[in-house]
Short mmCIF file of C-alpha atoms in Angstrom, two decimals:
data_model
loop_
_atom_site.label_atom_id
_atom_site.label_comp_id
_atom_site.label_asym_id
_atom_site.label_seq_id
_atom_site.Cartn_x
_atom_site.Cartn_y
_atom_site.Cartn_z
CA MET A 45 -27.32 -37.26 27.52
CA GLY A 46 -26.27 -36.47 30.99
CA SER A 47 -23.44 -34.84 33.33
CA LEU A 48 -21.08 -36.49 35.74
CA VAL A 49 -20.69 -34.02 38.61
CA ARG A 50 -18.95 -34.17 41.83
CA GLU A 51 -17.97 -30.82 42.79
CA GLU A 52 -14.27 -31.38 43.80
CA GLY A 53 -12.09 -29.45 41.30
CA HIS A 54 -11.69 -28.33 37.75
CA ILE A 55 -11.64 -31.28 35.18
CA TYR A 56 -8.31 -30.83 33.07
CA SER A 57 -7.95 -34.40 31.34
CA LEU A 58 -10.11 -37.45 30.19
CA ALA A 59 -9.58 -40.86 28.78
CA ALA A 60 -12.15 -43.32 27.76
CA SER A 61 -12.27 -47.10 27.00
CA GLY A 62 -15.12 -48.75 26.22
CA ASP A 63 -17.65 -48.32 29.21
CA LEU A 64 -14.76 -46.95 31.44
CA LEU A 65 -13.99 -43.30 31.67
CA PHE A 66 -11.17 -41.52 33.71
CA THR A 67 -11.21 -37.92 34.77
CA GLY A 68 -8.39 -35.88 36.06
CA SER A 69 -8.77 -32.58 38.41
CA ASP A 70 -7.29 -30.29 40.34
CA SER A 71 -8.37 -31.93 43.42
CA LYS A 72 -5.65 -34.63 43.34
CA ASN A 73 -8.03 -37.27 42.61
CA ILE A 74 -8.27 -39.63 39.47
CA ARG A 75 -12.00 -40.57 39.11
CA VAL A 76 -13.20 -43.81 37.06
CA TRP A 77 -16.88 -43.87 35.95
CA LYS A 78 -18.39 -46.89 34.51
CA ASN A 79 -21.46 -46.90 32.56
CA HIS A 80 -21.90 -43.03 33.41
CA LYS A 81 -21.64 -43.84 37.21
CA GLU A 82 -19.04 -43.22 39.64
CA PHE A 83 -17.23 -46.61 39.84
CA SER A 84 -14.00 -46.12 41.56
CA GLY A 85 -10.93 -43.47 42.24
CA PHE A 86 -7.53 -43.26 43.19
CA LYS A 87 -5.35 -40.44 44.35
CA PRO A 88 -1.84 -39.90 43.71
CA ASN A 89 -0.90 -37.21 45.87
CA SER A 90 0.59 -35.19 43.25
CA GLY A 91 -1.63 -31.91 42.55
CA LEU A 92 -3.53 -31.29 39.49
CA VAL A 93 -3.81 -34.32 37.08
CA LYS A 94 -2.83 -32.55 33.73
CA ALA A 95 -2.96 -35.62 31.33
CA ILE A 96 -4.32 -39.15 31.16
CA ILE A 97 -3.74 -41.82 28.40
CA LEU A 98 -4.51 -45.73 28.34
CA SER A 99 -2.24 -48.39 27.07
CA GLY A 100 -3.60 -51.83 27.53
CA GLU A 101 -3.88 -52.73 30.96
CA ARG A 102 -1.68 -49.49 32.12
CA ILE A 103 -2.90 -46.06 32.77
CA PHE A 104 -0.57 -43.16 32.51
CA THR A 105 -0.99 -39.88 34.11
CA GLY A 106 0.83 -36.71 33.96
CA HIS A 107 1.00 -34.14 36.80
CA GLN A 108 1.72 -30.69 37.89
CA ASP A 109 5.04 -31.79 39.86
CA GLY A 110 6.37 -33.16 36.50
CA LYS A 111 6.34 -36.78 36.98
CA ILE A 112 4.39 -39.45 35.19
CA ARG A 113 2.76 -42.14 37.35
CA VAL A 114 1.68 -45.76 36.11
CA TRP A 115 -1.39 -47.50 37.31
CA LYS A 116 -2.83 -50.85 36.79
CA VAL A 117 -6.13 -52.62 38.04
CA SER A 118 -5.98 -54.96 40.58
CA GLY A 119 -6.29 -58.57 39.52
CA LYS A 120 -8.62 -59.24 42.39
CA ASP A 121 -10.83 -56.40 42.64
CA SER A 122 -11.42 -54.33 39.37
CA SER A 123 -12.53 -51.11 41.17
CA VAL A 124 -9.01 -50.91 42.76
CA TYR A 125 -6.25 -49.42 41.09
CA ASN A 126 -2.57 -50.02 42.30
CA ARG A 127 0.44 -47.49 41.29
CA ILE A 128 3.10 -49.79 39.63
CA GLY A 129 5.62 -46.87 39.12
CA THR A 130 6.75 -43.63 38.32
CA LEU A 131 8.60 -42.14 35.29
CA PRO A 132 11.48 -41.20 35.96
CA THR A 133 11.96 -44.30 38.26
CA LEU A 134 13.93 -43.57 41.35
CA MET A 135 16.59 -45.84 40.32
CA ALA A 136 17.03 -44.15 36.92
CA TYR A 137 17.24 -40.53 38.73
CA ILE A 138 19.91 -41.81 41.12
CA LYS A 139 21.91 -43.26 38.64
CA THR A 140 21.68 -40.44 35.92
CA SER A 141 22.25 -37.88 38.83
CA MET A 142 25.71 -39.35 39.75
CA LYS A 143 27.11 -37.92 36.39
CA PRO A 144 27.61 -34.11 36.19
CA SER A 145 27.12 -34.57 32.48
CA ASN A 146 23.89 -35.62 32.75
CA TYR A 147 22.71 -32.29 34.62
CA ILE A 148 20.97 -29.36 32.66
CA GLN A 149 20.34 -25.73 33.53
CA THR A 150 16.61 -24.87 34.20
CA ARG A 151 15.25 -21.26 33.96
CA ARG A 152 15.42 -20.96 37.54
CA ASN A 153 19.23 -21.20 37.56
CA ARG A 154 19.12 -24.61 38.94
CA ASN A 155 20.58 -27.84 37.70
CA THR A 156 18.40 -30.91 37.30
CA VAL A 157 18.80 -34.27 35.41
CA TRP A 158 17.72 -34.54 32.06
CA ILE A 159 15.80 -37.20 32.31
CA LYS A 160 13.41 -35.50 34.74
CA HIS A 161 10.42 -32.48 33.76
CA PHE A 162 11.23 -29.61 35.96
CA ASP A 163 7.77 -28.09 35.34
CA ALA A 164 4.28 -29.36 34.74
CA ILE A 165 3.19 -31.88 32.17
CA SER A 166 1.01 -30.78 29.85
CA CYS A 167 0.35 -33.98 27.74
CA LEU A 168 0.80 -37.46 26.99
CA SER A 169 0.70 -39.62 23.96
CA MET A 170 1.74 -43.22 22.84
CA SER A 171 3.28 -44.61 19.41
CA GLU A 172 1.27 -46.49 17.05
CA ASP A 173 3.05 -49.73 18.59
CA GLN A 174 2.45 -48.76 21.98
CA LYS A 175 6.10 -49.09 22.63
CA LEU A 176 7.01 -45.38 23.06
CA LEU A 177 5.61 -42.86 25.63
CA TYR A 178 5.73 -39.43 24.65
CA SER A 179 5.56 -36.48 27.25
CA ALA A 180 5.40 -32.50 26.88
CA SER A 181 6.15 -30.08 29.45
CA TRP A 182 5.84 -26.47 30.27
CA ASP A 183 9.73 -26.76 30.49
CA LYS A 184 9.67 -26.46 26.60
CA THR A 185 10.68 -30.30 26.47
CA ILE A 186 9.55 -33.57 24.99
CA LYS A 187 10.87 -36.59 26.69
CA VAL A 188 10.42 -40.08 24.93
CA TRP A 189 10.26 -43.29 27.34
CA ARG A 190 10.30 -46.79 26.47
CA ALA A 191 7.24 -48.20 27.94
CA SER A 192 8.36 -51.71 28.70
CA ASP A 193 10.78 -50.67 31.35
CA SER A 194 10.03 -46.79 31.89
CA LYS A 195 13.57 -45.78 30.50
CA CYS A 196 13.85 -42.29 29.10
CA LEU A 197 15.60 -42.45 25.81
CA GLU A 198 15.67 -39.10 24.76
CA SER A 199 14.91 -35.47 26.00
CA ILE A 200 14.01 -33.20 23.01
CA LYS A 201 14.41 -29.14 23.31
CA ALA A 202 11.71 -28.71 21.16
CA HIS A 203 10.30 -25.09 21.73
CA ASP A 204 11.05 -21.48 22.92
CA ASP A 205 8.06 -21.72 25.39
CA ALA A 206 5.85 -24.12 26.95
CA VAL A 207 4.85 -27.04 24.86
CA ASN A 208 0.98 -27.60 24.97
CA SER A 209 0.20 -30.44 22.82
CA ILE A 210 1.82 -33.02 21.13
CA VAL A 211 0.24 -36.14 19.19
CA VAL A 212 1.67 -38.97 17.45
CA GLY A 213 0.37 -38.90 13.82
CA PHE A 214 0.69 -40.89 10.64
CA ASN A 215 3.92 -42.60 9.22
CA GLY A 216 5.69 -42.39 12.65
CA LEU A 217 5.44 -38.44 12.57
CA LEU A 218 5.28 -36.57 15.99
CA PHE A 219 3.67 -33.14 16.00
CA SER A 220 4.17 -30.64 19.09
CA GLY A 221 2.38 -27.34 19.50
CA SER A 222 3.67 -24.50 21.90
CA ALA A 223 2.82 -21.27 23.52
CA ASP A 224 5.77 -20.05 21.07
CA GLY A 225 3.02 -20.04 18.30
CA THR A 226 4.45 -23.04 16.45
CA VAL A 227 3.58 -26.47 15.11
CA LYS A 228 6.64 -28.67 14.92
CA ILE A 229 7.24 -32.10 12.99
CA TRP A 230 9.43 -34.59 14.43
CA ARG A 231 10.45 -37.92 12.48
CA LYS A 232 11.33 -41.08 14.08
CA GLU A 233 14.48 -42.82 12.83
CA SER A 234 16.23 -46.12 13.60
CA GLN A 235 19.57 -45.63 15.04
CA GLY A 236 21.37 -49.10 15.59
CA LYS A 237 19.19 -51.14 18.16
CA GLY A 238 17.14 -47.91 19.13
CA THR A 239 15.39 -44.71 17.81
CA LYS A 240 16.01 -41.20 17.74
CA HIS A 241 13.73 -38.39 16.59
CA PHE A 242 14.91 -35.49 14.30
CA PHE A 243 13.16 -31.99 13.68
CA SER A 244 11.63 -32.12 10.30
CA GLN A 245 10.18 -29.00 9.69
CA THR A 246 7.62 -26.02 11.14
CA LEU A 247 4.57 -26.35 9.59
CA LEU A 248 2.92 -23.19 11.59
CA LYS A 249 4.50 -19.99 13.10
CA GLN A 250 2.10 -17.48 14.35
CA GLU A 251 1.85 -14.71 17.21
CA CYS A 252 -0.82 -16.31 19.21
CA ALA A 253 -0.14 -19.68 21.21
CA VAL A 254 -0.83 -23.24 19.87
CA THR A 255 -2.98 -24.79 22.39
CA ALA A 256 -4.48 -28.25 21.05
CA LEU A 257 -3.50 -30.85 18.32
CA ALA A 258 -5.45 -33.79 17.08
CA VAL A 259 -4.76 -36.31 14.16
CA ASP A 260 -7.16 -38.22 11.98
CA PRO A 261 -4.61 -40.95 10.99
CA SER A 262 -7.13 -42.85 8.51
CA SER A 263 -7.22 -39.59 6.22
CA ASN A 264 -4.04 -37.87 6.97
CA TYR A 265 -5.41 -34.86 8.51
CA LEU A 266 -3.76 -32.56 11.58
CA TYR A 267 -5.88 -30.31 13.33
CA CYS A 268 -4.29 -27.26 15.41
CA GLY A 269 -6.19 -25.38 17.89
CA SER A 270 -5.06 -21.77 18.92
CA SER A 271 -5.70 -19.07 21.46
CA ASP A 272 -7.29 -16.87 18.86
CA GLY A 273 -10.13 -19.47 18.48
CA LEU A 274 -9.28 -20.47 15.17
CA VAL A 275 -8.45 -24.32 14.23
CA ASN A 276 -6.12 -24.78 11.26
CA PHE A 277 -5.90 -28.14 9.49
CA TRP A 278 -3.67 -29.87 7.08
CA GLN A 279 -3.62 -32.88 4.84
CA GLY A 280 -1.13 -34.90 3.09
CA ASP A 281 1.17 -38.06 3.25
CA LYS A 282 4.79 -37.09 3.89
CA LEU A 283 4.20 -33.50 2.66
CA LEU A 284 1.39 -31.67 4.44
CA SER A 285 -0.29 -28.79 2.81
CA HIS A 286 -2.52 -25.95 4.76
CA GLY A 287 -5.92 -27.05 3.89
CA GLY A 288 -7.98 -24.05 5.53
CA VAL A 289 -9.17 -22.88 8.54
CA LEU A 290 -12.31 -23.44 10.90
CA ARG A 291 -13.85 -20.23 12.61
CA GLY A 292 -16.62 -21.34 15.28
CA HIS A 293 -15.24 -19.88 18.43
CA LYS A 294 -15.00 -16.60 19.96
CA LEU A 295 -12.50 -17.45 22.30
CA ALA A 296 -9.48 -19.66 22.73
CA THR A 297 -9.78 -23.10 21.39
CA LEU A 298 -8.56 -25.38 24.12
CA CYS A 299 -9.02 -28.87 23.06
CA LEU A 300 -9.42 -31.18 20.15
CA ALA A 301 -10.56 -34.62 19.26
CA ALA A 302 -11.26 -36.46 16.11
CA ALA A 303 -13.60 -39.53 15.22
CA GLY A 304 -14.56 -40.91 11.92
CA ASN A 305 -15.19 -37.81 9.57
CA LEU A 306 -16.02 -35.66 12.81
CA ILE A 307 -13.95 -33.06 14.76
CA PHE A 308 -14.91 -31.62 18.14
CA SER A 309 -13.37 -28.52 19.35
CA GLY A 310 -14.12 -27.07 22.70
CA SER A 311 -13.33 -23.68 23.60
CA ALA A 312 -13.07 -21.25 26.52
CA ASP A 313 -16.17 -19.75 25.21
CA ASN A 314 -17.82 -22.66 27.03
CA ASN A 315 -18.77 -24.43 23.73
CA ILE A 316 -17.97 -27.48 21.24
CA CYS A 317 -18.25 -27.28 17.69
CA VAL A 318 -19.02 -30.49 15.83
CA TRP A 319 -17.23 -30.10 12.34
CA LYS A 320 -18.15 -32.87 9.46
CA ARG A 321 -15.15 -33.25 6.79
CA ASP A 322 -16.59 -34.09 3.19
CA GLY A 323 -13.86 -34.26 1.02
CA GLY A 324 -11.81 -31.51 1.65
CA GLU A 325 -14.40 -29.02 3.08
CA HIS A 326 -15.52 -28.73 6.67
CA ILE A 327 -18.93 -28.08 7.86
CA CYS A 328 -20.06 -26.94 11.47
CA LEU A 329 -22.93 -29.35 12.19
CA SER A 330 -23.66 -28.15 15.55
CA VAL A 331 -22.61 -26.34 18.33
CA LEU A 332 -23.09 -27.93 21.78
CA SER A 333 -23.76 -25.77 24.64
CA GLY A 334 -24.26 -26.73 28.24
CA HIS A 335 -21.34 -25.93 30.24
CA SER A 336 -20.83 -22.97 32.28
CA GLY A 337 -17.32 -22.77 32.02
CA PRO A 338 -14.46 -23.31 29.64
CA VAL A 339 -14.28 -26.73 27.86
CA LYS A 340 -10.63 -27.93 28.57
CA CYS A 341 -10.96 -31.64 27.77
CA LEU A 342 -12.78 -33.99 25.32
CA ALA A 343 -12.68 -37.92 24.68
CA VAL A 344 -14.48 -39.77 21.93
CA GLU A 345 -15.56 -43.32 21.97
CA GLU A 346 -17.52 -44.83 18.97
CA GLU A 347 -21.00 -46.60 20.09
CA GLN A 348 -20.83 -50.50 19.45
CA GLU A 349 -24.51 -50.54 18.39
CA GLN A 350 -25.05 -48.94 14.98
CA LYS A 351 -28.47 -48.03 13.38
CA GLY A 352 -28.78 -48.34 9.78
CA GLY A 353 -25.07 -48.10 8.79
CA ASP A 354 -25.05 -44.67 10.93
CA LYS A 355 -22.13 -44.31 13.17
CA GLN A 356 -22.60 -42.89 16.35
CA PHE A 357 -20.14 -41.46 18.86
CA ILE A 358 -20.33 -40.80 22.44
CA VAL A 359 -18.43 -37.51 23.37
CA TYR A 360 -17.29 -36.78 26.88
CA SER A 361 -16.23 -33.19 27.55
CA GLY A 362 -14.56 -31.95 30.90
CA SER A 363 -14.76 -28.36 31.87
CA LEU A 364 -13.83 -25.77 34.36
CA ASP A 365 -17.28 -25.68 35.92
CA LYS A 366 -16.21 -29.13 37.51
CA SER A 367 -18.39 -31.10 35.44
CA VAL A 368 -18.15 -33.66 32.33
CA LYS A 369 -20.88 -33.64 30.14
CA ILE A 370 -21.91 -36.66 27.79
CA TRP A 371 -23.36 -36.30 24.21
CA ARG A 372 -24.53 -38.67 21.63
CA ILE A 373 -23.17 -37.50 18.26
CA SER A 374 -24.52 -39.05 14.65
CA SER A 375 -22.27 -38.95 11.98
CA GLN A 376 -25.27 -38.47 9.90
CA LEU A 377 -26.38 -35.10 11.45
CA VAL A 378 -26.95 -32.42 8.82
CA PRO A 379 -26.73 -28.29 9.53
CA ASN A 380 -29.47 -27.18 11.35
CA GLN A 381 -30.60 -30.35 12.89
CA ALA A 382 -29.31 -29.66 16.35
CA GLU A 383 -29.98 -31.92 18.78
CA VAL A 384 -31.24 -31.30 22.43
CA GLY A 385 -29.06 -28.93 24.24
CA THR A 386 -27.24 -27.59 21.26
CA SER A 387 -27.62 -24.09 19.85
CA PRO A 388 -25.98 -21.94 16.89
CA PRO A 389 -23.18 -19.65 18.34
CA GLN A 390 -23.83 -16.20 19.47
CA ASN A 391 -24.24 -13.66 16.33
CA PHE A 392 -24.29 -16.33 13.79
CA PRO A 393 -27.89 -16.77 12.26
CA SER A 394 -27.55 -20.61 11.72
CA SER A 395 -24.99 -23.53 12.17
CA ASN A 396 -24.26 -23.07 8.23
CA SER A 397 -22.61 -19.82 9.21
CA CYS A 398 -19.78 -21.91 11.08
CA ARG A 399 -18.94 -23.30 7.67
CA VAL A 400 -15.55 -22.14 6.81
CA SER A 401 -12.90 -23.72 4.41
CA GLN A 402 -10.48 -21.14 3.22
CA ARG A 403 -8.09 -22.95 1.16
CA ARG A 404 -4.17 -21.63 0.63
CA LYS A 405 -2.89 -22.39 -2.87
#
């Protein structure tokens, strides 16, 4: 449908809501686009914007400096966004730093308080009830924040290497993927007046890094992208079973998104694969080609106007080519009906060649 280009930095994060799109880059700017035109922007002066998540009227952004910043649109001017907080708050940081027991040793042989990430934040996720904010970092931890007052409730030593992706799934489960090659499940349990997260199981353990996660909560599917270009998937309620592997990319899968019965995978090969789930089978409907650099992030919005019951989605793809591409995808698209700007992957004779659903019994 078009491209949003501002030639000011690689695009690392996206978030969409209605007619608004938020883009984060390594230019220290967060741009706001309305109806596919530049509308506003704000500058946190904190370097690369690794993650953006929307929750009601608030916008949470995760940054390279290990901090989360909170923004809200001005009540007087819808094009003005004001910073209303930083996680951890200065008061909480000072209060925590007064007790020696609140310090942890980092890999740089330094001590820091446990409520603060000491390395880049890689991703953010909200609980289903919007009460908890989760942040993951290259410091190998996941932190749990109470959204109402920005208090850090927990710090989970989750992995042996950088945590690249977290996503809240079905039944209150939290999934985490890491450069250590594992996908882990964490369950939330009530403890007194609060909650605490406990390790449940390791869902995947492999040599190559886990780079992206996505869930379809309506059907209880979990998708996992890896640095080898594969996308593993699981299905189940409390006990997840491995369903198969999607093979559509020649280089690392960097981002995933799920909407309806469609799954989108963006890759370092500059392409986006569109997969359709039909029962337990997955078919590669089309490959979207148009970026000249790795596809780093995806955001999907369902179009309000439907034609004859056909669901249509607007897909935003952010790339290291400094652009955001806009695509319209129909859930009724069938293999070999490639839309404008799409092409089958290299060395594959047709879109059907991407169809892979290897089941493990």
